[in-house]
Amino acid sequence: MRIEYFGERSLADYVVEIRDKGEVTIPKELRKRYALEPGRSVRLIPKADGILIKPRPQDPVVELKGLAKEVWPSNLSSVNIVKEIRKRVDFEVKEKL
């Protein structure tokens, strides 16, 4: 394990080996820190420079809220989101006429 220090925070770099079936072992320290217990699901998110592994929320409502944040900009209120949806629907209907 390599540790780099940036101010008061440190970033640990863990190296794991990929086995024949694509399996990797997440180090115990990380499993404990992120409550990754056997049977818990994680999301694999492709990034330009690698793969991000994120624990899935145990509460599906929390996960849905997170997905909404990825789809809609945070600077839009729910009222503005509804207005935008209506605008898009109206546009699509007018195109079909």
mmCIF file of N, CA and C in Angstrom:
data_model
loop_
_atom_site.group_PDB
_atom_site.id
_atom_site.type_symbol
_atom_site.label_atom_id
_atom_site.label_comp_id
_atom_site.label_asym_id
_atom_site.label_seq_id
_atom_site.Cartn_x
_atom_site.Cartn_y
_atom_site.Cartn_z
ATOM 1 N N MET A 1 0.857 -1.174 0.000
ATOM 2 C CA MET A 1 0.000 0.000 0.000
ATOM 3 C C MET A 1 0.897 1.228 0.000
ATOM 4 N N ARG A 2 0.549 2.206 -0.833
ATOM 5 C CA ARG A 2 1.292 3.461 -0.904
ATOM 6 C C ARG A 2 0.424 4.557 -0.308
ATOM 7 N N ILE A 3 0.993 5.397 0.522
ATOM 8 C CA ILE A 3 0.230 6.493 1.125
ATOM 9 C C ILE A 3 0.896 7.812 0.755
ATOM 10 N N GLU A 4 0.103 8.731 0.217
ATOM 11 C CA GLU A 4 0.588 10.065 -0.115
ATOM 12 C C GLU A 4 -0.118 11.057 0.794
ATOM 13 N N TYR A 5 0.601 12.032 1.281
ATOM 14 C CA TYR A 5 0.005 13.000 2.200
ATOM 15 C C TYR A 5 -0.247 14.331 1.499
ATOM 16 N N PHE A 6 -1.449 14.848 1.676
ATOM 17 C CA PHE A 6 -1.849 16.153 1.140
ATOM 18 C C PHE A 6 -2.446 16.931 2.298
ATOM 19 N N GLY A 7 -1.652 17.792 2.907
ATOM 20 C CA GLY A 7 -2.148 18.521 4.076
ATOM 21 C C GLY A 7 -2.407 17.539 5.205
ATOM 22 N N GLU A 8 -3.588 17.616 5.801
ATOM 23 C CA GLU A 8 -3.946 16.728 6.900
ATOM 24 C C GLU A 8 -4.513 15.404 6.403
ATOM 25 N N ARG A 9 -4.883 15.339 5.133
ATOM 26 C CA ARG A 9 -5.512 14.133 4.595
ATOM 27 C C ARG A 9 -4.471 13.267 3.905
ATOM 28 N N SER A 10 -4.707 11.981 3.912
ATOM 29 C CA SER A 10 -3.833 11.077 3.170
ATOM 30 C C SER A 10 -4.678 10.269 2.197
ATOM 31 N N LEU A 11 -4.086 9.946 1.079
ATOM 32 C CA LEU A 11 -4.764 9.119 0.085
ATOM 33 C C LEU A 11 -4.018 7.798 0.008
ATOM 34 N N ALA A 12 -4.707 6.714 0.293
ATOM 35 C CA ALA A 12 -4.078 5.403 0.219
ATOM 36 C C ALA A 12 -4.341 4.814 -1.156
ATOM 37 N N ASP A 13 -3.339 4.217 -1.719
ATOM 38 C CA ASP A 13 -3.450 3.601 -3.032
ATOM 39 C C ASP A 13 -3.356 2.094 -2.817
ATOM 40 N N TYR A 14 -4.442 1.386 -3.029
ATOM 41 C CA TYR A 14 -4.471 -0.054 -2.821
ATOM 42 C C TYR A 14 -4.278 -0.758 -4.157
ATOM 43 N N VAL A 15 -3.439 -1.762 -4.169
ATOM 44 C CA VAL A 15 -3.223 -2.550 -5.375
ATOM 45 C C VAL A 15 -3.772 -3.948 -5.112
ATOM 46 N N VAL A 16 -4.701 -4.387 -5.965
ATOM 47 C CA VAL A 16 -5.269 -5.727 -5.834
ATOM 48 C C VAL A 16 -5.124 -6.439 -7.174
ATOM 49 N N GLU A 17 -5.160 -7.749 -7.132
ATOM 50 C CA GLU A 17 -4.997 -8.553 -8.339
ATOM 51 C C GLU A 17 -6.350 -9.044 -8.830
ATOM 52 N N ILE A 18 -6.543 -9.026 -10.132
ATOM 53 C CA ILE A 18 -7.779 -9.541 -10.727
ATOM 54 C C ILE A 18 -7.583 -11.037 -10.975
ATOM 55 N N ARG A 19 -8.506 -11.838 -10.450
ATOM 56 C CA ARG A 19 -8.420 -13.288 -10.618
ATOM 57 C C ARG A 19 -9.082 -13.724 -11.925
ATOM 58 N N ASP A 20 -9.013 -15.018 -12.206
ATOM 59 C CA ASP A 20 -9.494 -15.579 -13.474
ATOM 60 C C ASP A 20 -10.909 -15.156 -13.846
ATOM 61 N N LYS A 21 -11.811 -15.121 -12.900
ATOM 62 C CA LYS A 21 -13.214 -14.806 -13.192
ATOM 63 C C LYS A 21 -13.524 -13.315 -13.026
ATOM 64 N N GLY A 22 -12.488 -12.479 -12.994
ATOM 65 C CA GLY A 22 -12.695 -11.042 -12.871
ATOM 66 C C GLY A 22 -12.914 -10.581 -11.442
ATOM 67 N N GLU A 23 -12.662 -11.430 -10.478
ATOM 68 C CA GLU A 23 -12.894 -11.089 -9.073
ATOM 69 C C GLU A 23 -11.690 -10.362 -8.481
ATOM 70 N N VAL A 24 -11.984 -9.430 -7.585
ATOM 71 C CA VAL A 24 -10.939 -8.757 -6.808
ATOM 72 C C VAL A 24 -11.353 -8.790 -5.345
ATOM 73 N N THR A 25 -10.382 -8.734 -4.461
ATOM 74 C CA THR A 25 -10.679 -8.670 -3.032
ATOM 75 C C THR A 25 -10.482 -7.234 -2.578
ATOM 76 N N ILE A 26 -11.524 -6.655 -2.018
ATOM 77 C CA ILE A 26 -11.432 -5.298 -1.478
ATOM 78 C C ILE A 26 -10.794 -5.417 -0.098
ATOM 79 N N PRO A 27 -9.724 -4.663 0.168
ATOM 80 C CA PRO A 27 -9.041 -4.773 1.456
ATOM 81 C C PRO A 27 -9.998 -4.570 2.636
ATOM 82 N N LYS A 28 -9.719 -5.286 3.717
ATOM 83 C CA LYS A 28 -10.571 -5.286 4.905
ATOM 84 C C LYS A 28 -10.824 -3.875 5.428
ATOM 85 N N GLU A 29 -9.785 -3.049 5.441
ATOM 86 C CA GLU A 29 -9.919 -1.671 5.935
ATOM 87 C C GLU A 29 -10.996 -0.908 5.157
ATOM 88 N N LEU A 30 -11.020 -1.080 3.835
ATOM 89 C CA LEU A 30 -12.013 -0.387 3.009
ATOM 90 C C LEU A 30 -13.402 -0.993 3.177
ATOM 91 N N ARG A 31 -13.477 -2.326 3.274
ATOM 92 C CA ARG A 31 -14.782 -2.971 3.491
ATOM 93 C C ARG A 31 -15.399 -2.478 4.783
ATOM 94 N N LYS A 32 -14.578 -2.344 5.815
ATOM 95 C CA LYS A 32 -15.075 -1.882 7.117
ATOM 96 C C LYS A 32 -15.501 -0.413 7.042
ATOM 97 N N ARG A 33 -14.665 0.428 6.438
ATOM 98 C CA ARG A 33 -14.944 1.867 6.359
ATOM 99 C C ARG A 33 -16.245 2.151 5.611
ATOM 100 N N TYR A 34 -16.521 1.378 4.545
ATOM 101 C CA TYR A 34 -17.694 1.639 3.709
ATOM 102 C C TYR A 34 -18.823 0.634 3.913
ATOM 103 N N ALA A 35 -18.757 -0.120 4.994
ATOM 104 C CA ALA A 35 -19.801 -1.100 5.359
ATOM 105 C C ALA A 35 -20.116 -2.051 4.204
ATOM 106 N N LEU A 36 -19.069 -2.569 3.590
ATOM 107 C CA LEU A 36 -19.231 -3.506 2.479
ATOM 108 C C LEU A 36 -19.223 -4.923 3.033
ATOM 109 N N GLU A 37 -20.404 -5.403 3.317
ATOM 110 C CA GLU A 37 -20.550 -6.742 3.878
ATOM 111 C C GLU A 37 -20.929 -7.712 2.763
ATOM 112 N N PRO A 38 -20.695 -9.017 2.966
ATOM 113 C CA PRO A 38 -21.075 -9.993 1.933
ATOM 114 C C PRO A 38 -22.543 -9.832 1.535
ATOM 115 N N GLY A 39 -22.792 -9.828 0.236
ATOM 116 C CA GLY A 39 -24.154 -9.675 -0.271
ATOM 117 C C GLY A 39 -24.538 -8.245 -0.600
ATOM 118 N N ARG A 40 -23.776 -7.269 -0.126
ATOM 119 C CA ARG A 40 -24.068 -5.858 -0.419
ATOM 120 C C ARG A 40 -23.668 -5.552 -1.859
ATOM 121 N N SER A 41 -24.478 -4.779 -2.543
ATOM 122 C CA SER A 41 -24.203 -4.424 -3.941
ATOM 123 C C SER A 41 -23.393 -3.140 -4.028
ATOM 124 N N VAL A 42 -22.590 -3.060 -5.074
ATOM 125 C CA VAL A 42 -21.843 -1.839 -5.376
ATOM 126 C C VAL A 42 -22.113 -1.468 -6.830
ATOM 127 N N ARG A 43 -21.924 -0.191 -7.139
ATOM 128 C CA ARG A 43 -22.047 0.275 -8.523
ATOM 129 C C ARG A 43 -20.645 0.384 -9.107
ATOM 130 N N LEU A 44 -20.472 -0.061 -10.346
ATOM 131 C CA LEU A 44 -19.220 0.113 -11.073
ATOM 132 C C LEU A 44 -19.462 1.199 -12.107
ATOM 133 N N ILE A 45 -18.773 2.317 -11.949
ATOM 134 C CA ILE A 45 -19.003 3.480 -12.799
ATOM 135 C C ILE A 45 -17.767 3.715 -13.671
ATOM 136 N N PRO A 46 -17.902 3.508 -14.993
ATOM 137 C CA PRO A 46 -16.765 3.742 -15.887
ATOM 138 C C PRO A 46 -16.379 5.225 -15.892
ATOM 139 N N LYS A 47 -15.109 5.496 -15.750
ATOM 140 C CA LYS A 47 -14.564 6.850 -15.819
ATOM 141 C C LYS A 47 -13.475 6.865 -16.885
ATOM 142 N N ALA A 48 -13.061 8.040 -17.302
ATOM 143 C CA ALA A 48 -12.046 8.156 -18.349
ATOM 144 C C ALA A 48 -10.738 7.478 -17.945
ATOM 145 N N ASP A 49 -10.395 7.552 -16.665
ATOM 146 C CA ASP A 49 -9.105 7.024 -16.225
ATOM 147 C C ASP A 49 -9.213 5.755 -15.379
ATOM 148 N N GLY A 50 -10.388 5.119 -15.328
ATOM 149 C CA GLY A 50 -10.521 3.892 -14.545
ATOM 150 C C GLY A 50 -11.966 3.610 -14.191
ATOM 151 N N ILE A 51 -12.151 2.818 -13.154
ATOM 152 C CA ILE A 51 -13.486 2.422 -12.709
ATOM 153 C C ILE A 51 -13.685 2.903 -11.277
ATOM 154 N N LEU A 52 -14.795 3.575 -11.035
ATOM 155 C CA LEU A 52 -15.156 4.017 -9.694
ATOM 156 C C LEU A 52 -16.106 2.984 -9.105
ATOM 157 N N ILE A 53 -15.809 2.505 -7.896
ATOM 158 C CA ILE A 53 -16.669 1.544 -7.208
ATOM 159 C C ILE A 53 -17.361 2.283 -6.076
ATOM 160 N N LYS A 54 -18.712 2.322 -6.125
ATOM 161 C CA LYS A 54 -19.477 3.022 -5.089
ATOM 162 C C LYS A 54 -20.474 2.064 -4.461
ATOM 163 N N PRO A 55 -20.541 2.037 -3.119
ATOM 164 C CA PRO A 55 -21.557 1.208 -2.465
ATOM 165 C C PRO A 55 -22.944 1.713 -2.827
ATOM 166 N N ARG A 56 -23.858 0.788 -3.108
ATOM 167 C CA ARG A 56 -25.245 1.185 -3.365
ATOM 168 C C ARG A 56 -25.907 1.443 -2.024
ATOM 169 N N PRO A 57 -26.724 2.477 -1.934
ATOM 170 C CA PRO A 57 -27.437 2.737 -0.681
ATOM 171 C C PRO A 57 -28.315 1.550 -0.315
ATOM 172 N N GLN A 58 -28.400 1.272 0.970
ATOM 173 C CA GLN A 58 -29.244 0.170 1.407
ATOM 174 C C GLN A 58 -30.712 0.551 1.341
ATOM 175 N N ASP A 59 -30.996 1.856 1.266
ATOM 176 C CA ASP A 59 -32.367 2.349 1.165
ATOM 177 C C ASP A 59 -32.616 2.772 -0.286
ATOM 178 N N PRO A 60 -33.540 2.106 -0.999
ATOM 179 C CA PRO A 60 -33.772 2.441 -2.408
ATOM 180 C C PRO A 60 -34.230 3.874 -2.636
ATOM 181 N N VAL A 61 -34.901 4.487 -1.675
ATOM 182 C CA VAL A 61 -35.344 5.879 -1.824
ATOM 183 C C VAL A 61 -34.129 6.797 -1.901
ATOM 184 N N VAL A 62 -33.127 6.517 -1.079
ATOM 185 C CA VAL A 62 -31.899 7.311 -1.103
ATOM 186 C C VAL A 62 -31.225 7.171 -2.469
ATOM 187 N N GLU A 63 -31.236 5.964 -3.015
ATOM 188 C CA GLU A 63 -30.623 5.745 -4.320
ATOM 189 C C GLU A 63 -31.361 6.513 -5.412
ATOM 190 N N LEU A 64 -32.684 6.523 -5.368
ATOM 191 C CA LEU A 64 -33.457 7.256 -6.373
ATOM 192 C C LEU A 64 -33.183 8.750 -6.304
ATOM 193 N N LYS A 65 -33.041 9.278 -5.086
ATOM 194 C CA LYS A 65 -32.709 10.699 -4.948
ATOM 195 C C LYS A 65 -31.354 10.985 -5.584
ATOM 196 N N GLY A 66 -30.414 10.070 -5.392
ATOM 197 C CA GLY A 66 -29.091 10.234 -5.984
ATOM 198 C C GLY A 66 -29.133 10.194 -7.501
ATOM 199 N N LEU A 67 -29.952 9.303 -8.058
ATOM 200 C CA LEU A 67 -30.082 9.218 -9.515
ATOM 201 C C LEU A 67 -30.684 10.491 -10.082
ATOM 202 N N ALA A 68 -31.652 11.062 -9.375
ATOM 203 C CA ALA A 68 -32.274 12.307 -9.841
ATOM 204 C C ALA A 68 -31.244 13.426 -9.913
ATOM 205 N N LYS A 69 -30.311 13.456 -8.970
ATOM 206 C CA LYS A 69 -29.278 14.489 -8.978
ATOM 207 C C LYS A 69 -28.371 14.351 -10.192
ATOM 208 N N GLU A 70 -28.165 13.106 -10.659
ATOM 209 C CA GLU A 70 -27.317 12.894 -11.826
ATOM 210 C C GLU A 70 -28.010 13.343 -13.109
ATOM 211 N N VAL A 71 -29.337 13.293 -13.132
ATOM 212 C CA VAL A 71 -30.098 13.610 -14.340
ATOM 213 C C VAL A 71 -30.408 15.096 -14.440
ATOM 214 N N TRP A 72 -30.827 15.710 -13.339
ATOM 215 C CA TRP A 72 -31.241 17.112 -13.361
ATOM 216 C C TRP A 72 -30.193 17.987 -12.689
ATOM 217 N N PRO A 73 -29.893 19.144 -13.282
ATOM 218 C CA PRO A 73 -28.950 20.078 -12.661
ATOM 219 C C PRO A 73 -29.440 20.519 -11.284
ATOM 220 N N SER A 74 -28.505 20.699 -10.365
ATOM 221 C CA SER A 74 -28.875 21.045 -8.990
ATOM 222 C C SER A 74 -29.444 22.457 -8.869
ATOM 223 N N ASN A 75 -29.232 23.311 -9.870
ATOM 224 C CA ASN A 75 -29.734 24.682 -9.776
ATOM 225 C C ASN A 75 -31.198 24.804 -10.196
ATOM 226 N N LEU A 76 -31.846 23.689 -10.571
ATOM 227 C CA LEU A 76 -33.260 23.725 -10.947
ATOM 228 C C LEU A 76 -34.133 23.284 -9.783
ATOM 229 N N SER A 77 -35.182 24.048 -9.532
ATOM 230 C CA SER A 77 -36.146 23.637 -8.506
ATOM 231 C C SER A 77 -37.095 22.617 -9.116
ATOM 232 N N SER A 78 -37.866 21.940 -8.276
ATOM 233 C CA SER A 78 -38.823 20.950 -8.790
ATOM 234 C C SER A 78 -39.860 21.622 -9.697
ATOM 235 N N VAL A 79 -40.228 22.863 -9.391
ATOM 236 C CA VAL A 79 -41.186 23.602 -10.224
ATOM 237 C C VAL A 79 -40.590 23.827 -11.615
ATOM 238 N N ASN A 80 -39.331 24.234 -11.665
ATOM 239 C CA ASN A 80 -38.673 24.464 -12.955
ATOM 240 C C ASN A 80 -38.488 23.165 -13.732
ATOM 241 N N ILE A 81 -38.262 22.069 -13.018
ATOM 242 C CA ILE A 81 -38.127 20.766 -13.678
ATOM 243 C C ILE A 81 -39.445 20.393 -14.351
ATOM 244 N N VAL A 82 -40.566 20.574 -13.645
ATOM 245 C CA VAL A 82 -41.884 20.263 -14.213
ATOM 246 C C VAL A 82 -42.145 21.152 -15.428
ATOM 247 N N LYS A 83 -41.809 22.439 -15.336
ATOM 248 C CA LYS A 83 -41.990 23.351 -16.472
ATOM 249 C C LYS A 83 -41.173 22.882 -17.675
ATOM 250 N N GLU A 84 -39.946 22.458 -17.424
ATOM 251 C CA GLU A 84 -39.077 21.983 -18.504
ATOM 252 C C GLU A 84 -39.647 20.724 -19.150
ATOM 253 N N ILE A 85 -40.152 19.809 -18.352
ATOM 254 C CA ILE A 85 -40.762 18.581 -18.888
ATOM 255 C C ILE A 85 -41.965 18.933 -19.752
ATOM 256 N N ARG A 86 -42.817 19.832 -19.266
ATOM 257 C CA ARG A 86 -44.004 20.236 -20.035
ATOM 258 C C ARG A 86 -43.609 20.882 -21.355
ATOM 259 N N LYS A 87 -42.566 21.709 -21.319
ATOM 260 C CA LYS A 87 -42.085 22.360 -22.531
ATOM 261 C C LYS A 87 -41.642 21.320 -23.560
ATOM 262 N N ARG A 88 -40.898 20.323 -23.095
ATOM 263 C CA ARG A 88 -40.401 19.280 -24.003
ATOM 264 C C ARG A 88 -41.545 18.451 -24.567
ATOM 265 N N VAL A 89 -42.526 18.130 -23.735
ATOM 266 C CA VAL A 89 -43.683 17.353 -24.202
ATOM 267 C C VAL A 89 -44.457 18.161 -25.229
ATOM 268 N N ASP A 90 -44.708 19.446 -24.949
ATOM 269 C CA ASP A 90 -45.412 20.310 -25.901
ATOM 270 C C ASP A 90 -44.671 20.366 -27.233
ATOM 271 N N PHE A 91 -43.356 20.481 -27.184
ATOM 272 C CA PHE A 91 -42.543 20.544 -28.397
ATOM 273 C C PHE A 91 -42.685 19.256 -29.206
ATOM 274 N N GLU A 92 -42.618 18.112 -28.525
ATOM 275 C CA GLU A 92 -42.739 16.820 -29.217
ATOM 276 C C GLU A 92 -44.122 16.651 -29.836
ATOM 277 N N VAL A 93 -45.162 17.107 -29.148
ATOM 278 C CA VAL A 93 -46.530 17.009 -29.676
ATOM 279 C C VAL A 93 -46.667 17.887 -30.916
ATOM 280 N N LYS A 94 -46.140 19.112 -30.865
ATOM 281 C CA LYS A 94 -46.221 20.024 -32.010
ATOM 282 C C LYS A 94 -45.472 19.469 -33.218
ATOM 283 N N GLU A 95 -44.351 18.776 -32.976
ATOM 284 C CA GLU A 95 -43.592 18.185 -34.083
ATOM 285 C C GLU A 95 -44.389 17.103 -34.794
ATOM 286 N N LYS A 96 -45.214 16.375 -34.061
ATOM 287 C CA LYS A 96 -45.986 15.277 -34.634
ATOM 288 C C LYS A 96 -47.206 15.767 -35.406
ATOM 289 N N LEU A 97 -47.629 17.005 -35.162
ATOM 290 C CA LEU A 97 -48.820 17.542 -35.850
ATOM 291 C C LEU A 97 -48.516 17.996 -37.247
#
